[in-house]
Amino acid sequence: MAFVLPDLPYAQDALEPHISARTLSFHHGKHHTTYADKLNGLIAGTAHEGRSLDEIIVASAGDAAHQGVFNNAAQVWNHSFYWNCMTPNGGEAPTGDLAARIDIDLGGFELFKADFAAAAANQFGSGWAWLVLDGDTLKITATGNADLPMAHGQHALLTCDVWEHAYYLDFQNRRPDYVAAFLENLVNWDFVARQLAEATGAKSAA
Ligand code: MN3
């Protein structure tokens, strides 16, 4: 069965003035759509057809012969995850277990924001900044191009897309301003907390 692009979890103009409807119309309507269309074309009639997106990503990671499959599958996953990491009234601050782990593992919420922003700013070229659960520890990472935590045995909790197409219409070359707007106004901490609960629940049940 072909992969179908999920709808945005909010209206196209819901993230304004931080991320414009024009950006989301291209980013979701063109870029994300193209990754899904390319993936469907690449896997048609192959062993990947009928696999879940996660199964395709894990099976193709690090396999040079399937680089195109990996890139497009990972970009489908990354973008669906990224949309869910944002909400129109986001930004505030994490609570509960997530907040406690940020204090213990990352030195507190203010230091987390500074280090996440630095990881996003310092990712050379296209890629993604992440908050991940690695083993039992929260870490901030960055990946290039389509690469993602799943390919490194980590659980993604939060991501920010730092490809230029994510911010150029609204911020031009000012990636740090886009990342600051993301952290201060858009992060859906309830979604991030659910990812942590699923990751830690899965581990204790294993
Ligand atoms: Mn993108």
Short mmCIF file of C-alpha atoms and ligand atoms in Angstrom, two decimals:
data_model
loop_
_atom_site.label_atom_id
_atom_site.label_comp_id
_atom_site.label_asym_id
_atom_site.label_seq_id
_atom_site.Cartn_x
_atom_site.Cartn_y
_atom_site.Cartn_z
CA MET A 1 0.00 0.00 0.00
CA ALA A 2 1.32 3.38 -0.94
CA PHE A 3 2.26 5.93 1.70
CA VAL A 4 -0.25 8.77 1.91
CA LEU A 5 0.84 12.16 3.16
CA PRO A 6 -0.79 12.93 6.52
CA ASP A 7 -2.65 16.22 6.87
CA LEU A 8 -1.02 18.92 8.96
CA PRO A 9 -2.27 18.67 12.58
CA TYR A 10 -3.36 22.36 12.37
CA ALA A 11 -4.43 24.89 9.74
CA GLN A 12 -1.79 26.08 7.28
CA ASP A 13 -1.82 29.58 8.81
CA ALA A 14 -1.97 28.39 12.43
CA LEU A 15 1.74 28.94 13.15
CA GLU A 16 1.79 32.56 11.97
CA PRO A 17 3.48 34.94 12.52
CA HIS A 18 6.39 32.58 13.27
CA ILE A 19 6.00 30.20 10.33
CA SER A 20 3.82 31.49 7.50
CA ALA A 21 1.07 29.71 5.60
CA ARG A 22 3.20 30.26 2.50
CA THR A 23 6.09 28.32 4.06
CA LEU A 24 3.80 25.47 5.12
CA SER A 25 2.11 25.38 1.73
CA PHE A 26 5.47 24.68 0.10
CA HIS A 27 7.02 22.67 2.92
CA HIS A 28 4.08 20.32 3.53
CA GLY A 29 2.32 20.62 0.17
CA LYS A 30 5.40 20.35 -2.06
CA HIS A 31 8.51 19.10 -0.23
CA HIS A 32 6.85 16.53 2.04
CA THR A 33 4.54 15.40 -0.77
CA THR A 34 7.48 14.89 -3.10
CA TYR A 35 9.33 12.69 -0.58
CA ALA A 36 6.23 10.47 -0.24
CA ASP A 37 5.68 10.29 -4.00
CA LYS A 38 9.35 9.42 -4.63
CA LEU A 39 9.30 6.77 -1.91
CA ASN A 40 6.20 5.15 -3.39
CA GLY A 41 7.87 5.08 -6.81
CA LEU A 42 11.11 3.60 -5.44
CA ILE A 43 9.53 0.79 -3.40
CA ALA A 44 6.87 -0.29 -5.92
CA GLY A 45 7.49 -3.93 -6.80
CA THR A 46 10.42 -4.32 -4.35
CA ALA A 47 10.81 -6.13 -1.03
CA HIS A 48 10.06 -2.81 0.73
CA GLU A 49 6.52 -2.68 -0.61
CA GLY A 50 4.06 -3.47 2.19
CA ARG A 51 6.57 -2.73 4.97
CA SER A 52 5.91 -0.02 7.52
CA LEU A 53 7.81 3.23 7.21
CA ASP A 54 9.92 2.35 10.28
CA GLU A 55 10.74 -1.07 8.81
CA ILE A 56 11.85 0.50 5.52
CA ILE A 57 14.03 3.05 7.33
CA VAL A 58 15.76 0.46 9.51
CA ALA A 59 16.21 -1.97 6.59
CA SER A 60 17.73 0.67 4.28
CA ALA A 61 19.86 2.62 6.80
CA GLY A 62 23.53 2.42 5.95
CA ASP A 63 22.82 0.47 2.75
CA ALA A 64 24.44 2.36 -0.11
CA ALA A 65 22.39 0.43 -2.66
CA HIS A 66 19.19 1.75 -1.07
CA GLN A 67 20.28 5.32 -0.31
CA GLY A 68 17.38 6.80 -2.25
CA VAL A 69 14.85 4.65 -0.41
CA PHE A 70 16.40 5.58 2.94
CA ASN A 71 16.53 9.31 2.14
CA ASN A 72 12.91 9.55 1.03
CA ALA A 73 11.52 7.23 3.73
CA ALA A 74 13.43 9.10 6.44
CA GLN A 75 12.25 12.46 5.10
CA VAL A 76 8.63 11.26 5.12
CA TRP A 77 9.09 10.20 8.77
CA ASN A 78 11.06 13.32 9.79
CA HIS A 79 8.48 15.75 8.41
CA SER A 80 5.46 13.95 9.90
CA PHE A 81 7.27 14.03 13.25
CA TYR A 82 8.28 17.69 12.86
CA TRP A 83 4.68 18.85 12.20
CA ASN A 84 3.61 17.16 15.42
CA CYS A 85 6.43 18.80 17.37
CA MET A 86 4.75 22.19 16.81
CA THR A 87 1.46 23.70 17.95
CA PRO A 88 -0.01 27.21 17.64
CA ASN A 89 0.20 27.87 21.38
CA GLY A 90 3.44 26.10 22.08
CA GLY A 91 6.71 27.07 23.57
CA GLU A 92 5.96 27.27 27.27
CA ALA A 93 8.00 24.68 29.18
CA PRO A 94 8.04 20.93 29.73
CA THR A 95 6.62 19.43 32.94
CA GLY A 96 6.73 16.16 34.87
CA ASP A 97 9.21 13.40 34.02
CA LEU A 98 10.40 15.25 30.91
CA ALA A 99 11.25 18.39 32.88
CA ALA A 100 12.99 16.34 35.57
CA ARG A 101 15.12 14.51 32.99
CA ILE A 102 16.03 17.78 31.26
CA ASP A 103 17.22 19.09 34.64
CA ILE A 104 19.28 15.98 35.40
CA ASP A 105 20.65 15.11 31.95
CA LEU A 106 20.89 18.51 30.25
CA GLY A 107 21.41 20.97 33.10
CA GLY A 108 17.97 22.55 33.08
CA PHE A 109 15.53 24.04 30.57
CA GLU A 110 17.47 27.26 29.88
CA LEU A 111 20.67 25.32 29.14
CA PHE A 112 18.65 22.86 27.02
CA LYS A 113 17.34 25.73 24.88
CA ALA A 114 20.81 27.22 24.43
CA ASP A 115 22.38 23.87 23.52
CA PHE A 116 19.52 22.86 21.18
CA ALA A 117 19.76 26.23 19.42
CA ALA A 118 23.53 25.78 19.08
CA ALA A 119 23.12 22.28 17.63
CA ALA A 120 20.61 23.64 15.10
CA ALA A 121 22.79 26.62 14.19
CA ASN A 122 25.97 24.55 13.87
CA GLN A 123 24.52 21.78 11.69
CA PHE A 124 26.43 22.53 8.47
CA GLY A 125 24.07 22.56 5.50
CA SER A 126 20.76 20.68 5.51
CA GLY A 127 19.64 18.57 8.44
CA TRP A 128 17.79 18.30 11.71
CA ALA A 129 18.33 19.18 15.38
CA TRP A 130 16.97 16.64 17.88
CA LEU A 131 16.21 15.90 21.48
CA VAL A 132 16.56 12.13 21.80
CA LEU A 133 16.44 9.40 24.42
CA ASP A 134 19.67 7.41 24.05
CA GLY A 135 19.55 4.40 26.36
CA ASP A 136 18.19 6.05 29.49
CA THR A 137 19.71 9.48 28.88
CA LEU A 138 18.37 12.58 27.13
CA LYS A 139 20.77 13.98 24.54
CA ILE A 140 20.78 16.84 22.02
CA THR A 141 22.00 15.81 18.59
CA ALA A 142 22.03 17.01 14.99
CA THR A 143 21.89 14.93 11.81
CA GLY A 144 22.70 15.76 8.20
CA ASN A 145 20.27 15.59 5.29
CA ALA A 146 17.67 12.84 5.95
CA ASP A 147 19.50 11.04 8.76
CA LEU A 148 17.49 10.44 11.94
CA PRO A 149 17.79 8.99 15.47
CA MET A 150 16.05 5.73 14.54
CA ALA A 151 19.07 4.84 12.37
CA HIS A 152 21.29 5.18 15.46
CA GLY A 153 19.23 3.22 17.96
CA GLN A 154 17.86 6.38 19.61
CA HIS A 155 14.27 7.49 20.27
CA ALA A 156 13.35 10.87 18.78
CA LEU A 157 11.51 13.14 21.22
CA LEU A 158 11.68 16.54 19.45
CA THR A 159 13.01 17.81 16.15
CA CYS A 160 13.55 21.09 14.33
CA ASP A 161 13.98 21.03 10.54
CA VAL A 162 16.99 23.19 9.62
CA TRP A 163 16.87 22.66 5.87
CA GLU A 164 16.65 26.12 4.27
CA HIS A 165 13.19 25.29 2.85
CA ALA A 166 11.89 25.23 6.45
CA TYR A 167 12.65 28.90 7.11
CA TYR A 168 13.94 30.79 4.09
CA LEU A 169 10.64 32.44 3.08
CA ASP A 170 10.12 33.76 6.64
CA PHE A 171 13.64 34.30 7.96
CA GLN A 172 15.87 34.23 4.83
CA ASN A 173 19.37 33.28 6.03
CA ARG A 174 18.63 33.89 9.75
CA ARG A 175 18.47 30.27 10.91
CA PRO A 176 19.10 31.20 14.58
CA ASP A 177 16.03 33.51 14.55
CA TYR A 178 13.88 30.68 13.16
CA VAL A 179 15.16 28.25 15.81
CA ALA A 180 14.53 30.83 18.56
CA ALA A 181 10.95 31.33 17.32
CA PHE A 182 10.51 27.55 17.24
CA LEU A 183 11.74 27.11 20.83
CA GLU A 184 9.96 30.13 22.31
CA ASN A 185 6.59 29.89 20.53
CA LEU A 186 5.97 26.61 18.75
CA VAL A 187 7.23 23.50 20.58
CA ASN A 188 4.40 21.12 21.54
CA TRP A 189 5.80 19.90 24.88
CA ASP A 190 2.78 17.63 25.42
CA PHE A 191 3.72 15.73 22.25
CA VAL A 192 7.37 15.54 23.35
CA ALA A 193 6.32 14.20 26.77
CA ARG A 194 4.20 11.50 25.07
CA GLN A 195 7.21 10.40 23.00
CA LEU A 196 9.24 10.07 26.21
CA ALA A 197 6.47 8.09 27.92
CA GLU A 198 6.22 5.73 24.94
CA ALA A 199 10.00 5.27 24.76
CA THR A 200 10.43 4.58 28.47
CA GLY A 201 7.27 2.44 28.63
CA ALA A 202 8.45 0.35 25.70
CA LYS A 203 11.80 -0.16 27.38
CA SER A 204 10.47 -1.23 30.79
CA ALA A 205 8.10 -3.67 29.08
CA ALA A 206 10.93 -5.19 27.01
MN MN3 B 1 11.83 20.01 5.47
#
